[in-house]
Structure formats: C-alpha cells, structure tokens
Amino acid sequence: MARADTRSDLSARIIVAIPAIIFAVTIVASGGIVFTIGLIGFGLICLHELFSMFAKAHPSRLGGFLGLIGLCLAAHFGDMTQVMIALVATFPVAFLLTAAQPRGGAPGISVTILGVTWVGLALAHAILLRDLPHGGAIIVDVLVGTFMGDTGAYLGGRQFGRRKLAPAISPNKTVEGLLIGMVTAVVATWAAGLYQDWLSGTDALLLGAAVAVAAPIGDLFESYLKRDAGTKDTGTLFGAHGGALDRLDAVFFSIVVGYYVWLAIL
C-alpha cells in the first residue's frame, strides 16, 4: 500500500508540474526580456505567498513588489553593480511604504526585505546567469539537478529513511533521503551535461555538487519559515502539492550557487 501511495503521489507531482516545466523551458529558451518578465511574474506570486504567510507582520506588499521588479530589471539592463544599487534602494522604499501603513514596524520591514532578498536576489542571479555564455543551458542543468535531487530525496526517504534529518524543522526529512537526493542531483547534472560538448565532465560534476549542497538548504530554509508561520503549504498554485514557493524553494538557493560556480569556471 505504501509503495502504491508513493507512486500515486509521484505521478500527481509530475502531472501538476508539467505546465510549469513547459513555461520554464519556454522562457529560458527565449531569454532576454521574455525571460525577465516571466521570472518577475513567478516572483510576484512567490512574494504574495510569503506575505500572506506572515500577514500578521503587516509587510509592505507594494514595497516588496517594487523591490523585486527593480532587482530583476537591474539584472536585465545592467550587471551585479546595478543589482546591488537596486537592493540598497529597496531598504528606504520598504521603510517608507511600511511606515505609511497603519501597522507594520520592524516585523513588517523585516518580512518585506526577507522577500526581496530571498526571492528577488535569486531571480536577479538567474537573469545574470542567463546572460553568460551558455547561461541558458546551465540554468537547465541546475533545474534538472535540483528537481531530480528533490525527487531522489523524496523517493529515497520514503523507501530507506530511518534517521530524522531536522525533526524540529521538517519532521519528514531523513538523513538517508538527503544523501540519496544529493547523489541523484550530482548524477542528474552530470548526465544533463553529456549533451553539451562545451561542458566537461569535471565541470558538470562540480556544478552538480554545488547544486546538491545548496538545494537541500533552500528546502530546509522554506520549511523553517513554514514551521514558524504554522502552515503546511505556502499556497495552492500547484493544487495539493502547494504553492510556487513550495516548488521553487530549493531553486532560489541552487540558482545562486550555479551562477557563481559557472562564473568561476568560465
């Protein structure tokens, strides 16, 4: 029965993810302003989920949205310097817009800045990575490694999981699932690189190792926030399998690491 439930849940995950995969492939292949606008759309959904999850803190939705859009446009039209300028500008904007609300204070500003730095900076790095030589293909490699690693961790944990990884943060995650997921991420990234003659096997393994380490941390980070907020899922965009943040939590860490690893390899 447990194996049947696992197969059923995995099938449902894949079916729900298909539209998102098609959308991701389309905008990555298009690049340019199409990629940037697509990421902004996803980012605004993620911020909406985060701000709804911590609504009691009264974050400034407008401040967060403006900050995210500013970071993404800075990455598209400029470089890391412009991204940092946009990030610095977010602080006074978040303060002024939060202070203009009836309630907010330090908690409101904190959640607003958290959303911009967590989601907005990750998306800005994705845009910068897309503009590097072979950047679109590296993004695909990172996504393959991240999602296959997550699937490996899920299946491995269900089948072999015995030791709890971080019961205070996410009681269902196991050490065995983590290790299987990390190996799967490395192998999946390396396998994706086999179709790219400009990417050596060593570089693909290095990229995969970085993804294997960063992605689970991103997953745990979101789990920590959800535990603090007292919620199971961040939204319902993917039906019973949660919201956009639930599906992209690991990517927001792995795409940043992928950018710096590829920048170092070039």
C-alpha positions as YAML, in Angstrom:
chain: A
units: angstrom
residues:
- id: 1
  name: MET
  ca: [0.00, 0.00, 0.00]
- id: 2
  name: ALA
  ca: [2.82, 2.41, 0.90]
- id: 3
  name: ARG
  ca: [4.53, 1.82, -2.46]
- id: 4
  name: ALA
  ca: [1.24, 2.41, -4.29]
- id: 5
  name: ASP
  ca: [0.73, 5.66, -2.37]
- id: 6
  name: THR
  ca: [4.26, 6.75, -3.24]
- id: 7
  name: ARG
  ca: [3.77, 6.04, -6.95]
- id: 8
  name: SER
  ca: [0.41, 7.82, -6.92]
- id: 9
  name: ASP
  ca: [1.83, 10.88, -5.17]
- id: 10
  name: LEU
  ca: [4.84, 10.98, -7.50]
- id: 11
  name: SER
  ca: [2.58, 10.76, -10.57]
- id: 12
  name: ALA
  ca: [0.44, 13.59, -9.24]
- id: 13
  name: ARG
  ca: [3.54, 15.71, -8.65]
- id: 14
  name: ILE
  ca: [4.70, 15.16, -12.23]
- id: 15
  name: ILE
  ca: [1.30, 15.92, -13.75]
- id: 16
  name: VAL
  ca: [0.94, 19.12, -11.75]
- id: 17
  name: ALA
  ca: [4.49, 20.20, -12.65]
- id: 18
  name: ILE
  ca: [4.12, 19.74, -16.43]
- id: 19
  name: PRO
  ca: [2.66, 23.23, -17.14]
- id: 20
  name: ALA
  ca: [5.39, 24.83, -15.01]
- id: 21
  name: ILE
  ca: [8.08, 22.86, -16.85]
- id: 22
  name: ILE
  ca: [6.72, 23.96, -20.24]
- id: 23
  name: PHE
  ca: [6.61, 27.56, -19.05]
- id: 24
  name: ALA
  ca: [10.16, 27.38, -17.67]
- id: 25
  name: VAL
  ca: [11.60, 25.84, -20.83]
- id: 26
  name: THR
  ca: [9.85, 28.46, -22.98]
- id: 27
  name: ILE
  ca: [11.15, 31.50, -21.11]
- id: 28
  name: VAL
  ca: [14.67, 30.07, -20.66]
- id: 29
  name: ALA
  ca: [14.88, 29.34, -24.40]
- id: 30
  name: SER
  ca: [13.55, 32.81, -25.24]
- id: 31
  name: GLY
  ca: [15.92, 34.68, -22.92]
- id: 32
  name: GLY
  ca: [16.06, 38.46, -22.91]
- id: 33
  name: ILE
  ca: [13.10, 40.48, -21.72]
- id: 34
  name: VAL
  ca: [10.77, 37.47, -22.09]
- id: 35
  name: PHE
  ca: [12.83, 35.57, -19.52]
- id: 36
  name: THR
  ca: [12.94, 38.58, -17.22]
- id: 37
  name: ILE
  ca: [9.20, 39.24, -17.38]
- id: 38
  name: GLY
  ca: [8.46, 35.55, -16.85]
- id: 39
  name: LEU
  ca: [10.63, 35.48, -13.73]
- id: 40
  name: ILE
  ca: [9.02, 38.67, -12.44]
- id: 41
  name: GLY
  ca: [5.61, 37.02, -12.77]
- id: 42
  name: PHE
  ca: [6.72, 33.95, -10.83]
- id: 43
  name: GLY
  ca: [8.49, 36.15, -8.29]
- id: 44
  name: LEU
  ca: [5.40, 38.24, -7.57]
- id: 45
  name: ILE
  ca: [3.42, 35.05, -6.93]
- id: 46
  name: CYS
  ca: [6.11, 33.87, -4.52]
- id: 47
  name: LEU
  ca: [6.11, 37.19, -2.67]
- id: 48
  name: HIS
  ca: [2.32, 37.10, -2.45]
- id: 49
  name: GLU
  ca: [2.54, 33.67, -0.82]
- id: 50
  name: LEU
  ca: [5.27, 34.76, 1.60]
- id: 51
  name: PHE
  ca: [3.48, 37.96, 2.61]
- id: 52
  name: SER
  ca: [0.21, 36.07, 3.07]
- id: 53
  name: MET
  ca: [2.00, 33.52, 5.25]
- id: 54
  name: PHE
  ca: [3.29, 36.31, 7.51]
- id: 55
  name: ALA
  ca: [0.32, 38.64, 7.16]
- id: 56
  name: LYS
  ca: [0.36, 39.33, 10.91]
- id: 57
  name: ALA
  ca: [3.68, 41.14, 10.47]
- id: 58
  name: HIS
  ca: [1.99, 43.56, 8.03]
- id: 59
  name: PRO
  ca: [4.71, 43.61, 5.36]
- id: 60
  name: SER
  ca: [4.52, 46.16, 2.56]
- id: 61
  name: ARG
  ca: [3.36, 44.26, -0.49]
- id: 62
  name: LEU
  ca: [3.97, 47.26, -2.72]
- id: 63
  name: GLY
  ca: [7.46, 47.73, -1.32]
- id: 64
  name: GLY
  ca: [8.29, 44.06, -1.86]
- id: 65
  name: PHE
  ca: [6.86, 44.01, -5.37]
- id: 66
  name: LEU
  ca: [8.73, 47.16, -6.38]
- id: 67
  name: GLY
  ca: [11.95, 45.81, -4.90]
- id: 68
  name: LEU
  ca: [11.69, 42.52, -6.78]
- id: 69
  name: ILE
  ca: [10.84, 44.21, -10.08]
- id: 70
  name: GLY
  ca: [13.73, 46.63, -9.57]
- id: 71
  name: LEU
  ca: [16.23, 43.84, -8.95]
- id: 72
  name: CYS
  ca: [15.12, 41.86, -12.00]
- id: 73
  name: LEU
  ca: [15.20, 44.89, -14.30]
- id: 74
  name: ALA
  ca: [18.59, 45.92, -12.91]
- id: 75
  name: ALA
  ca: [19.94, 42.45, -13.73]
- id: 76
  name: HIS
  ca: [18.46, 42.57, -17.22]
- id: 77
  name: PHE
  ca: [19.62, 46.05, -18.19]
- id: 78
  name: GLY
  ca: [22.79, 46.18, -16.09]
- id: 79
  name: ASP
  ca: [25.10, 43.95, -14.10]
- id: 80
  name: MET
  ca: [25.78, 42.98, -10.49]
- id: 81
  name: THR
  ca: [26.61, 46.58, -9.59]
- id: 82
  name: GLN
  ca: [23.18, 47.77, -10.68]
- id: 83
  name: VAL
  ca: [21.59, 44.84, -8.83]
- id: 84
  name: MET
  ca: [23.30, 45.90, -5.60]
- id: 85
  name: ILE
  ca: [22.18, 49.51, -6.12]
- id: 86
  name: ALA
  ca: [18.60, 48.31, -6.59]
- id: 87
  name: LEU
  ca: [18.87, 46.21, -3.42]
- id: 88
  name: VAL
  ca: [20.16, 49.13, -1.37]
- id: 89
  name: ALA
  ca: [17.35, 51.33, -2.72]
- id: 90
  name: THR
  ca: [14.83, 48.75, -1.53]
- id: 91
  name: PHE
  ca: [15.54, 49.49, 2.14]
- id: 92
  name: PRO
  ca: [14.30, 53.12, 2.23]
- id: 93
  name: VAL
  ca: [11.40, 52.22, -0.08]
- id: 94
  name: ALA
  ca: [10.38, 49.36, 2.22]
- id: 95
  name: PHE
  ca: [10.67, 51.65, 5.24]
- id: 96
  name: LEU
  ca: [8.60, 54.47, 3.77]
- id: 97
  name: LEU
  ca: [5.84, 52.22, 2.42]
- id: 98
  name: THR
  ca: [5.69, 50.14, 5.61]
- id: 99
  name: ALA
  ca: [5.62, 53.25, 7.80]
- id: 100
  name: ALA
  ca: [2.73, 54.61, 5.70]
- id: 101
  name: GLN
  ca: [0.59, 51.66, 6.79]
- id: 102
  name: PRO
  ca: [-1.48, 51.69, 9.98]
- id: 103
  name: ARG
  ca: [0.65, 48.84, 11.33]
- id: 104
  name: GLY
  ca: [3.97, 47.31, 10.34]
- id: 105
  name: GLY
  ca: [7.05, 48.38, 12.27]
- id: 106
  name: ALA
  ca: [10.19, 46.26, 12.39]
- id: 107
  name: PRO
  ca: [8.36, 42.95, 11.69]
- id: 108
  name: GLY
  ca: [6.76, 44.40, 8.57]
- id: 109
  name: ILE
  ca: [10.03, 45.80, 7.24]
- id: 110
  name: SER
  ca: [11.83, 42.55, 8.07]
- id: 111
  name: VAL
  ca: [9.39, 40.35, 6.15]
- id: 112
  name: THR
  ca: [9.39, 42.77, 3.22]
- id: 113
  name: ILE
  ca: [13.19, 42.75, 2.99]
- id: 114
  name: LEU
  ca: [13.26, 38.98, 3.50]
- id: 115
  name: GLY
  ca: [11.08, 38.52, 0.43]
- id: 116
  name: VAL
  ca: [13.14, 40.85, -1.72]
- id: 117
  name: THR
  ca: [16.49, 39.33, -0.75]
- id: 118
  name: TRP
  ca: [15.34, 35.71, -0.78]
- id: 119
  name: VAL
  ca: [13.22, 35.71, -3.93]
- id: 120
  name: GLY
  ca: [14.31, 38.87, -5.73]
- id: 121
  name: LEU
  ca: [18.07, 38.33, -5.45]
- id: 122
  name: ALA
  ca: [17.72, 34.70, -6.57]
- id: 123
  name: LEU
  ca: [15.79, 35.75, -9.68]
- id: 124
  name: ALA
  ca: [18.31, 38.51, -10.40]
- id: 125
  name: HIS
  ca: [21.08, 35.89, -10.30]
- id: 126
  name: ALA
  ca: [19.09, 33.72, -12.71]
- id: 127
  name: ILE
  ca: [18.86, 36.64, -15.15]
- id: 128
  name: LEU
  ca: [22.58, 37.35, -14.83]
- id: 129
  name: LEU
  ca: [23.33, 33.66, -15.36]
- id: 130
  name: ARG
  ca: [21.14, 33.54, -18.47]
- id: 131
  name: ASP
  ca: [23.25, 36.33, -19.99]
- id: 132
  name: LEU
  ca: [26.54, 34.46, -19.50]
- id: 133
  name: PRO
  ca: [27.94, 32.27, -22.31]
- id: 134
  name: HIS
  ca: [25.84, 29.06, -22.42]
- id: 135
  name: GLY
  ca: [23.88, 30.51, -19.49]
- id: 136
  name: GLY
  ca: [20.54, 29.16, -20.66]
- id: 137
  name: ALA
  ca: [21.88, 25.61, -20.78]
- id: 138
  name: ILE
  ca: [23.47, 25.98, -17.33]
- id: 139
  name: ILE
  ca: [20.11, 27.09, -15.94]
- id: 140
  name: VAL
  ca: [18.57, 23.94, -17.39]
- id: 141
  name: ASP
  ca: [21.34, 21.85, -15.81]
- id: 142
  name: VAL
  ca: [20.76, 23.48, -12.43]
- id: 143
  name: LEU
  ca: [17.00, 22.93, -12.67]
- id: 144
  name: VAL
  ca: [17.47, 19.29, -13.68]
- id: 145
  name: GLY
  ca: [19.86, 18.69, -10.80]
- id: 146
  name: THR
  ca: [17.61, 20.48, -8.32]
- id: 147
  name: PHE
  ca: [14.33, 18.79, -9.21]
- id: 148
  name: MET
  ca: [15.81, 15.33, -9.78]
- id: 149
  name: GLY
  ca: [17.64, 15.65, -6.48]
- id: 150
  name: ASP
  ca: [14.39, 16.57, -4.76]
- id: 151
  name: THR
  ca: [12.67, 13.57, -6.34]
- id: 152
  name: GLY
  ca: [15.54, 11.29, -5.30]
- id: 153
  name: ALA
  ca: [15.34, 12.60, -1.73]
- id: 154
  name: TYR
  ca: [11.58, 12.06, -1.66]
- id: 155
  name: LEU
  ca: [11.70, 8.50, -3.00]
- id: 156
  name: GLY
  ca: [14.82, 7.59, -1.05]
- id: 157
  name: GLY
  ca: [13.39, 8.93, 2.15]
- id: 158
  name: ARG
  ca: [10.11, 7.07, 1.69]
- id: 159
  name: GLN
  ca: [11.92, 3.81, 0.92]
- id: 160
  name: PHE
  ca: [15.00, 3.87, 3.13]
- id: 161
  name: GLY
  ca: [14.54, 6.79, 5.54]
- id: 162
  name: ARG
  ca: [15.18, 5.94, 9.19]
- id: 163
  name: ARG
  ca: [17.15, 8.78, 10.77]
- id: 164
  name: LYS
  ca: [15.43, 12.14, 11.08]
- id: 165
  name: LEU
  ca: [17.39, 14.96, 9.49]
- id: 166
  name: ALA
  ca: [15.93, 18.01, 11.24]
- id: 167
  name: PRO
  ca: [12.79, 16.99, 13.14]
- id: 168
  name: ALA
  ca: [12.33, 20.45, 14.65]
- id: 169
  name: ILE
  ca: [12.17, 22.00, 11.17]
- id: 170
  name: SER
  ca: [10.81, 19.29, 8.87]
- id: 171
  name: PRO
  ca: [9.90, 16.00, 10.60]
- id: 172
  name: ASN
  ca: [9.51, 14.03, 7.36]
- id: 173
  name: LYS
  ca: [13.03, 14.63, 6.04]
- id: 174
  name: THR
  ca: [15.62, 11.93, 6.71]
- id: 175
  name: VAL
  ca: [19.38, 11.63, 6.51]
- id: 176
  name: GLU
  ca: [19.05, 8.75, 4.06]
- id: 177
  name: GLY
  ca: [16.75, 10.79, 1.84]
- id: 178
  name: LEU
  ca: [19.19, 13.71, 1.91]
- id: 179
  name: LEU
  ca: [22.15, 11.55, 0.87]
- id: 180
  name: ILE
  ca: [20.22, 9.81, -1.91]
- id: 181
  name: GLY
  ca: [18.93, 13.18, -3.12]
- id: 182
  name: MET
  ca: [22.43, 14.66, -3.18]
- id: 183
  name: VAL
  ca: [23.84, 11.76, -5.19]
- id: 184
  name: THR
  ca: [20.88, 11.97, -7.56]
- id: 185
  name: ALA
  ca: [21.45, 15.72, -8.05]
- id: 186
  name: VAL
  ca: [25.11, 15.22, -8.94]
- id: 187
  name: VAL
  ca: [24.39, 12.38, -11.35]
- id: 188
  name: ALA
  ca: [21.46, 14.21, -12.97]
- id: 189
  name: THR
  ca: [23.50, 17.37, -13.51]
- id: 190
  name: TRP
  ca: [26.39, 15.37, -14.95]
- id: 191
  name: ALA
  ca: [24.00, 13.45, -17.25]
- id: 192
  name: ALA
  ca: [22.46, 16.71, -18.48]
- id: 193
  name: GLY
  ca: [25.97, 17.92, -19.31]
- id: 194
  name: LEU
  ca: [26.59, 14.92, -21.55]
- id: 195
  name: TYR
  ca: [24.56, 16.67, -24.25]
- id: 196
  name: GLN
  ca: [26.73, 19.80, -24.03]
- id: 197
  name: ASP
  ca: [30.12, 19.33, -25.69]
- id: 198
  name: TRP
  ca: [31.38, 22.64, -24.27]
- id: 199
  name: LEU
  ca: [30.85, 21.41, -20.68]
- id: 200
  name: SER
  ca: [33.49, 18.99, -19.43]
- id: 201
  name: GLY
  ca: [32.55, 16.08, -17.20]
- id: 202
  name: THR
  ca: [34.60, 17.54, -14.35]
- id: 203
  name: ASP
  ca: [32.84, 20.90, -14.59]
- id: 204
  name: ALA
  ca: [29.45, 19.18, -14.73]
- id: 205
  name: LEU
  ca: [30.28, 17.21, -11.59]
- id: 206
  name: LEU
  ca: [31.45, 20.40, -9.85]
- id: 207
  name: LEU
  ca: [28.22, 22.15, -10.79]
- id: 208
  name: GLY
  ca: [26.21, 19.13, -9.66]
- id: 209
  name: ALA
  ca: [28.00, 19.01, -6.31]
- id: 210
  name: ALA
  ca: [27.23, 22.68, -5.71]
- id: 211
  name: VAL
  ca: [23.56, 22.11, -6.56]
- id: 212
  name: ALA
  ca: [23.46, 19.01, -4.35]
- id: 213
  name: VAL
  ca: [24.60, 21.05, -1.34]
- id: 214
  name: ALA
  ca: [22.64, 24.26, -1.94]
- id: 215
  name: ALA
  ca: [19.24, 22.82, -2.91]
- id: 216
  name: PRO
  ca: [18.54, 20.93, 0.36]
- id: 217
  name: ILE
  ca: [19.50, 24.02, 2.36]
- id: 218
  name: GLY
  ca: [16.97, 26.03, 0.37]
- id: 219
  name: ASP
  ca: [14.35, 23.39, 1.03]
- id: 220
  name: LEU
  ca: [15.07, 23.42, 4.77]
- id: 221
  name: PHE
  ca: [15.04, 27.23, 4.82]
- id: 222
  name: GLU
  ca: [11.49, 27.35, 3.49]
- id: 223
  name: SER
  ca: [10.45, 24.54, 5.85]
- id: 224
  name: TYR
  ca: [11.82, 26.59, 8.74]
- id: 225
  name: LEU
  ca: [9.74, 29.59, 7.71]
- id: 226
  name: LYS
  ca: [6.61, 27.48, 7.28]
- id: 227
  name: ARG
  ca: [7.11, 25.91, 10.69]
- id: 228
  name: ASP
  ca: [7.46, 29.38, 12.22]
- id: 229
  name: ALA
  ca: [4.31, 30.54, 10.41]
- id: 230
  name: GLY
  ca: [2.42, 27.40, 11.40]
- id: 231
  name: THR
  ca: [1.44, 26.40, 7.87]
- id: 232
  name: LYS
  ca: [1.91, 23.26, 5.76]
- id: 233
  name: ASP
  ca: [1.93, 24.82, 2.28]
- id: 234
  name: THR
  ca: [2.61, 28.36, 1.11]
- id: 235
  name: GLY
  ca: [-0.21, 28.37, -1.45]
- id: 236
  name: THR
  ca: [-2.39, 26.36, -3.81]
- id: 237
  name: LEU
  ca: [-0.90, 27.19, -7.23]
- id: 238
  name: PHE
  ca: [0.05, 23.51, -7.64]
- id: 239
  name: GLY
  ca: [-3.09, 22.14, -6.02]
- id: 240
  name: ALA
  ca: [-2.50, 19.66, -3.23]
- id: 241
  name: HIS
  ca: [1.25, 19.97, -3.79]
- id: 242
  name: GLY
  ca: [1.46, 23.52, -2.54]
- id: 243
  name: GLY
  ca: [2.37, 26.91, -3.90]
- id: 244
  name: ALA
  ca: [5.12, 28.43, -6.01]
- id: 245
  name: LEU
  ca: [7.43, 28.80, -3.01]
- id: 246
  name: ASP
  ca: [6.99, 25.11, -2.19]
- id: 247
  name: ARG
  ca: [8.24, 24.19, -5.66]
- id: 248
  name: LEU
  ca: [10.97, 26.82, -6.03]
- id: 249
  name: ASP
  ca: [12.45, 26.95, -2.53]
- id: 250
  name: ALA
  ca: [15.47, 24.83, -3.47]
- id: 251
  name: VAL
  ca: [15.93, 26.65, -6.79]
- id: 252
  name: PHE
  ca: [16.27, 30.00, -5.04]
- id: 253
  name: PHE
  ca: [19.46, 28.66, -3.43]
- id: 254
  name: SER
  ca: [20.81, 26.41, -6.19]
- id: 255
  name: ILE
  ca: [20.48, 29.01, -8.98]
- id: 256
  name: VAL
  ca: [22.58, 31.49, -7.00]
- id: 257
  name: VAL
  ca: [25.28, 28.91, -6.36]
- id: 258
  name: GLY
  ca: [25.07, 27.83, -10.01]
- id: 259
  name: TYR
  ca: [25.74, 31.41, -11.14]
- id: 260
  name: TYR
  ca: [28.93, 31.75, -9.10]
- id: 261
  name: VAL
  ca: [30.20, 28.27, -9.97]
- id: 262
  name: TRP
  ca: [29.71, 28.88, -13.69]
- id: 263
  name: LEU
  ca: [31.22, 32.36, -13.41]
- id: 264
  name: ALA
  ca: [34.30, 30.79, -11.79]
- id: 265
  name: ILE
  ca: [34.53, 28.07, -14.46]
- id: 266
  name: LEU
  ca: [34.37, 30.48, -17.41]
...
